[in-house]
Amino acid sequence: MADEPSKTVKAIETPTRLEYTYSPGRASTRFLRNMERKKIMGQKCTGCGKVYVPPRGACPRCGLPTEEEVQVADTGTVVSFTVVRVPSDSIQLELPYAAGSILLDGADIPFQALLRDVDVADIRMGMRVQAQWVDDSELGPTFQNIQWFHPIDEPDVPFEQFQEHL
Ligand SMILES: [Zn+2]
């Protein structure tokens, strides 16, 4: 009976849970305090001049501290994107949905964010977008102040202008 193929164990479920406390450090703390006031502050490298958002306190290319703070816009360009169509227990969003790599105006490094208020078939590299903030009453020291990015009525940015920032 033990050899009966239909009784073979093929998978087991082992639920796990991890809780941890994250200490953001000086650069991220300043960034998050500014986010609370709807200001997106990047940090500029004194060596290569690149602006990092969110800042990490040092330039990974030059190894120099990024001490100069510069405000960047809440508008930007989609430099790449992914459309998610496969359901998963960990996904709470209605499918399909899209995540984009957004290069904010004034920043040199893109970051990932949701793209909404747009048909996923219409999303393209170079598309201009703007942050959708939470209500002012809900602002806190968190990146979640930006709920998603939505398209704005501006011409697409040519690939040549953002190819260095993919
Ligand atoms: Zn640098």
mmCIF file with all atom_site columns, N, CA, C and O and ligand atoms in Angstrom, residues 45-50 52 59-64 66, ligand 1:
data_model
loop_
_atom_site.group_PDB
_atom_site.id
_atom_site.type_symbol
_atom_site.label_atom_id
_atom_site.label_alt_id
_atom_site.label_comp_id
_atom_site.label_asym_id
_atom_site.label_entity_id
_atom_site.label_seq_id
_atom_site.pdbx_PDB_ins_code
_atom_site.Cartn_x
_atom_site.Cartn_y
_atom_site.Cartn_z
_atom_site.occupancy
_atom_site.B_iso_or_equiv
_atom_site.pdbx_formal_charge
_atom_site.auth_seq_id
_atom_site.auth_comp_id
_atom_site.auth_asym_id
_atom_site.auth_atom_id
_atom_site.pdbx_PDB_model_num
ATOM   1  N  N  . CYS A 1 45 ? 25.771 62.782 -5.703  1.00 0.00 ? 45 CYS A N  1
ATOM   2  C  CA . CYS A 1 45 ? 27.170 62.396 -5.491  1.00 0.00 ? 45 CYS A CA 1
ATOM   3  C  C  . CYS A 1 45 ? 28.078 63.548 -5.904  1.00 0.00 ? 45 CYS A C  1
ATOM   4  O  O  . CYS A 1 45 ? 27.918 64.119 -6.976  1.00 0.00 ? 45 CYS A O  1
ATOM   5  N  N  . THR A 1 46 ? 29.042 63.874 -5.039  1.00 0.00 ? 46 THR A N  1
ATOM   6  C  CA . THR A 1 46 ? 29.967 64.960 -5.361  1.00 0.00 ? 46 THR A CA 1
ATOM   7  C  C  . THR A 1 46 ? 30.988 64.517 -6.415  1.00 0.00 ? 46 THR A C  1
ATOM   8  O  O  . THR A 1 46 ? 31.640 65.354 -7.040  1.00 0.00 ? 46 THR A O  1
ATOM   9  N  N  . GLY A 1 47 ? 31.103 63.203 -6.626  1.00 0.00 ? 47 GLY A N  1
ATOM   10 C  CA . GLY A 1 47 ? 32.044 62.706 -7.626  1.00 0.00 ? 47 GLY A CA 1
ATOM   11 C  C  . GLY A 1 47 ? 31.440 62.687 -9.023  1.00 0.00 ? 47 GLY A C  1
ATOM   12 O  O  . GLY A 1 47 ? 31.857 63.426 -9.908  1.00 0.00 ? 47 GLY A O  1
ATOM   13 N  N  . CYS A 1 48 ? 30.420 61.861 -9.220  1.00 0.00 ? 48 CYS A N  1
ATOM   14 C  CA . CYS A 1 48 ? 29.854 61.665 -10.562 1.00 0.00 ? 48 CYS A CA 1
ATOM   15 C  C  . CYS A 1 48 ? 28.622 62.533 -10.822 1.00 0.00 ? 48 CYS A C  1
ATOM   16 O  O  . CYS A 1 48 ? 28.165 62.632 -11.961 1.00 0.00 ? 48 CYS A O  1
ATOM   17 N  N  . GLY A 1 49 ? 28.094 63.151 -9.775  1.00 0.00 ? 49 GLY A N  1
ATOM   18 C  CA . GLY A 1 49 ? 26.946 64.046 -9.958  1.00 0.00 ? 49 GLY A CA 1
ATOM   19 C  C  . GLY A 1 49 ? 25.607 63.335 -10.053 1.00 0.00 ? 49 GLY A C  1
ATOM   20 O  O  . GLY A 1 49 ? 24.575 63.973 -10.260 1.00 0.00 ? 49 GLY A O  1
ATOM   21 N  N  . LYS A 1 50 ? 25.591 62.017 -9.904  1.00 0.00 ? 50 LYS A N  1
ATOM   22 C  CA . LYS A 1 50 ? 24.324 61.290 -9.992  1.00 0.00 ? 50 LYS A CA 1
ATOM   23 C  C  . LYS A 1 50 ? 23.453 61.557 -8.768  1.00 0.00 ? 50 LYS A C  1
ATOM   24 O  O  . LYS A 1 50 ? 23.955 61.673 -7.656  1.00 0.00 ? 50 LYS A O  1
ATOM   25 N  N  . TYR A 1 52 ? 20.543 60.165 -6.382  1.00 0.00 ? 52 TYR A N  1
ATOM   26 C  CA . TYR A 1 52 ? 19.947 58.901 -5.962  1.00 0.00 ? 52 TYR A CA 1
ATOM   27 C  C  . TYR A 1 52 ? 18.647 59.134 -5.216  1.00 0.00 ? 52 TYR A C  1
ATOM   28 O  O  . TYR A 1 52 ? 18.579 59.934 -4.287  1.00 0.00 ? 52 TYR A O  1
ATOM   29 N  N  . CYS A 1 59 ? 27.470 56.909 -2.757  1.00 0.00 ? 59 CYS A N  1
ATOM   30 C  CA . CYS A 1 59 ? 27.389 56.534 -4.170  1.00 0.00 ? 59 CYS A CA 1
ATOM   31 C  C  . CYS A 1 59 ? 28.050 55.168 -4.355  1.00 0.00 ? 59 CYS A C  1
ATOM   32 O  O  . CYS A 1 59 ? 29.227 55.003 -4.054  1.00 0.00 ? 59 CYS A O  1
ATOM   33 N  N  . PRO A 1 60 ? 27.308 54.180 -4.867  1.00 0.00 ? 60 PRO A N  1
ATOM   34 C  CA . PRO A 1 60 ? 27.894 52.844 -5.038  1.00 0.00 ? 60 PRO A CA 1
ATOM   35 C  C  . PRO A 1 60 ? 28.987 52.810 -6.100  1.00 0.00 ? 60 PRO A C  1
ATOM   36 O  O  . PRO A 1 60 ? 29.843 51.932 -6.090  1.00 0.00 ? 60 PRO A O  1
ATOM   37 N  N  . ARG A 1 61 ? 28.980 53.788 -7.022  1.00 0.00 ? 61 ARG A N  1
ATOM   38 C  CA . ARG A 1 61 ? 30.010 53.832 -8.068  1.00 0.00 ? 61 ARG A CA 1
ATOM   39 C  C  . ARG A 1 61 ? 31.308 54.433 -7.547  1.00 0.00 ? 61 ARG A C  1
ATOM   40 O  O  . ARG A 1 61 ? 32.389 53.921 -7.792  1.00 0.00 ? 61 ARG A O  1
ATOM   41 N  N  . CYS A 1 62 ? 31.174 55.571 -6.841  1.00 0.00 ? 62 CYS A N  1
ATOM   42 C  CA . CYS A 1 62 ? 32.369 56.330 -6.434  1.00 0.00 ? 62 CYS A CA 1
ATOM   43 C  C  . CYS A 1 62 ? 32.786 56.010 -4.995  1.00 0.00 ? 62 CYS A C  1
ATOM   44 O  O  . CYS A 1 62 ? 33.913 56.316 -4.615  1.00 0.00 ? 62 CYS A O  1
ATOM   45 N  N  . GLY A 1 63 ? 31.873 55.471 -4.211  1.00 0.00 ? 63 GLY A N  1
ATOM   46 C  CA . GLY A 1 63 ? 32.180 55.215 -2.815  1.00 0.00 ? 63 GLY A CA 1
ATOM   47 C  C  . GLY A 1 63 ? 32.208 56.475 -1.972  1.00 0.00 ? 63 GLY A C  1
ATOM   48 O  O  . GLY A 1 63 ? 32.685 56.474 -0.847  1.00 0.00 ? 63 GLY A O  1
ATOM   49 N  N  . LEU A 1 64 ? 31.679 57.571 -2.519  1.00 0.00 ? 64 LEU A N  1
ATOM   50 C  CA . LEU A 1 64 ? 31.684 58.848 -1.788  1.00 0.00 ? 64 LEU A CA 1
ATOM   51 C  C  . LEU A 1 64 ? 30.341 59.076 -1.104  1.00 0.00 ? 64 LEU A C  1
ATOM   52 O  O  . LEU A 1 64 ? 29.309 58.623 -1.595  1.00 0.00 ? 64 LEU A O  1
ATOM   53 N  N  . THR A 1 66 ? 26.985 60.930 -0.273  1.00 0.00 ? 66 THR A N  1
ATOM   54 C  CA . THR A 1 66 ? 26.115 61.805 -1.074  1.00 0.00 ? 66 THR A CA 1
ATOM   55 C  C  . THR A 1 66 ? 25.449 62.784 -0.123  1.00 0.00 ? 66 THR A C  1
ATOM   56 O  O  . THR A 1 66 ? 24.345 62.540 0.356   1.00 0.00 ? 66 THR A O  1
HETATM 57 ZN ZN . ZN  B 2 .  ? 29.284 58.939 -7.703  1.00 0.00 ? 1  ZN  B ZN 1
#
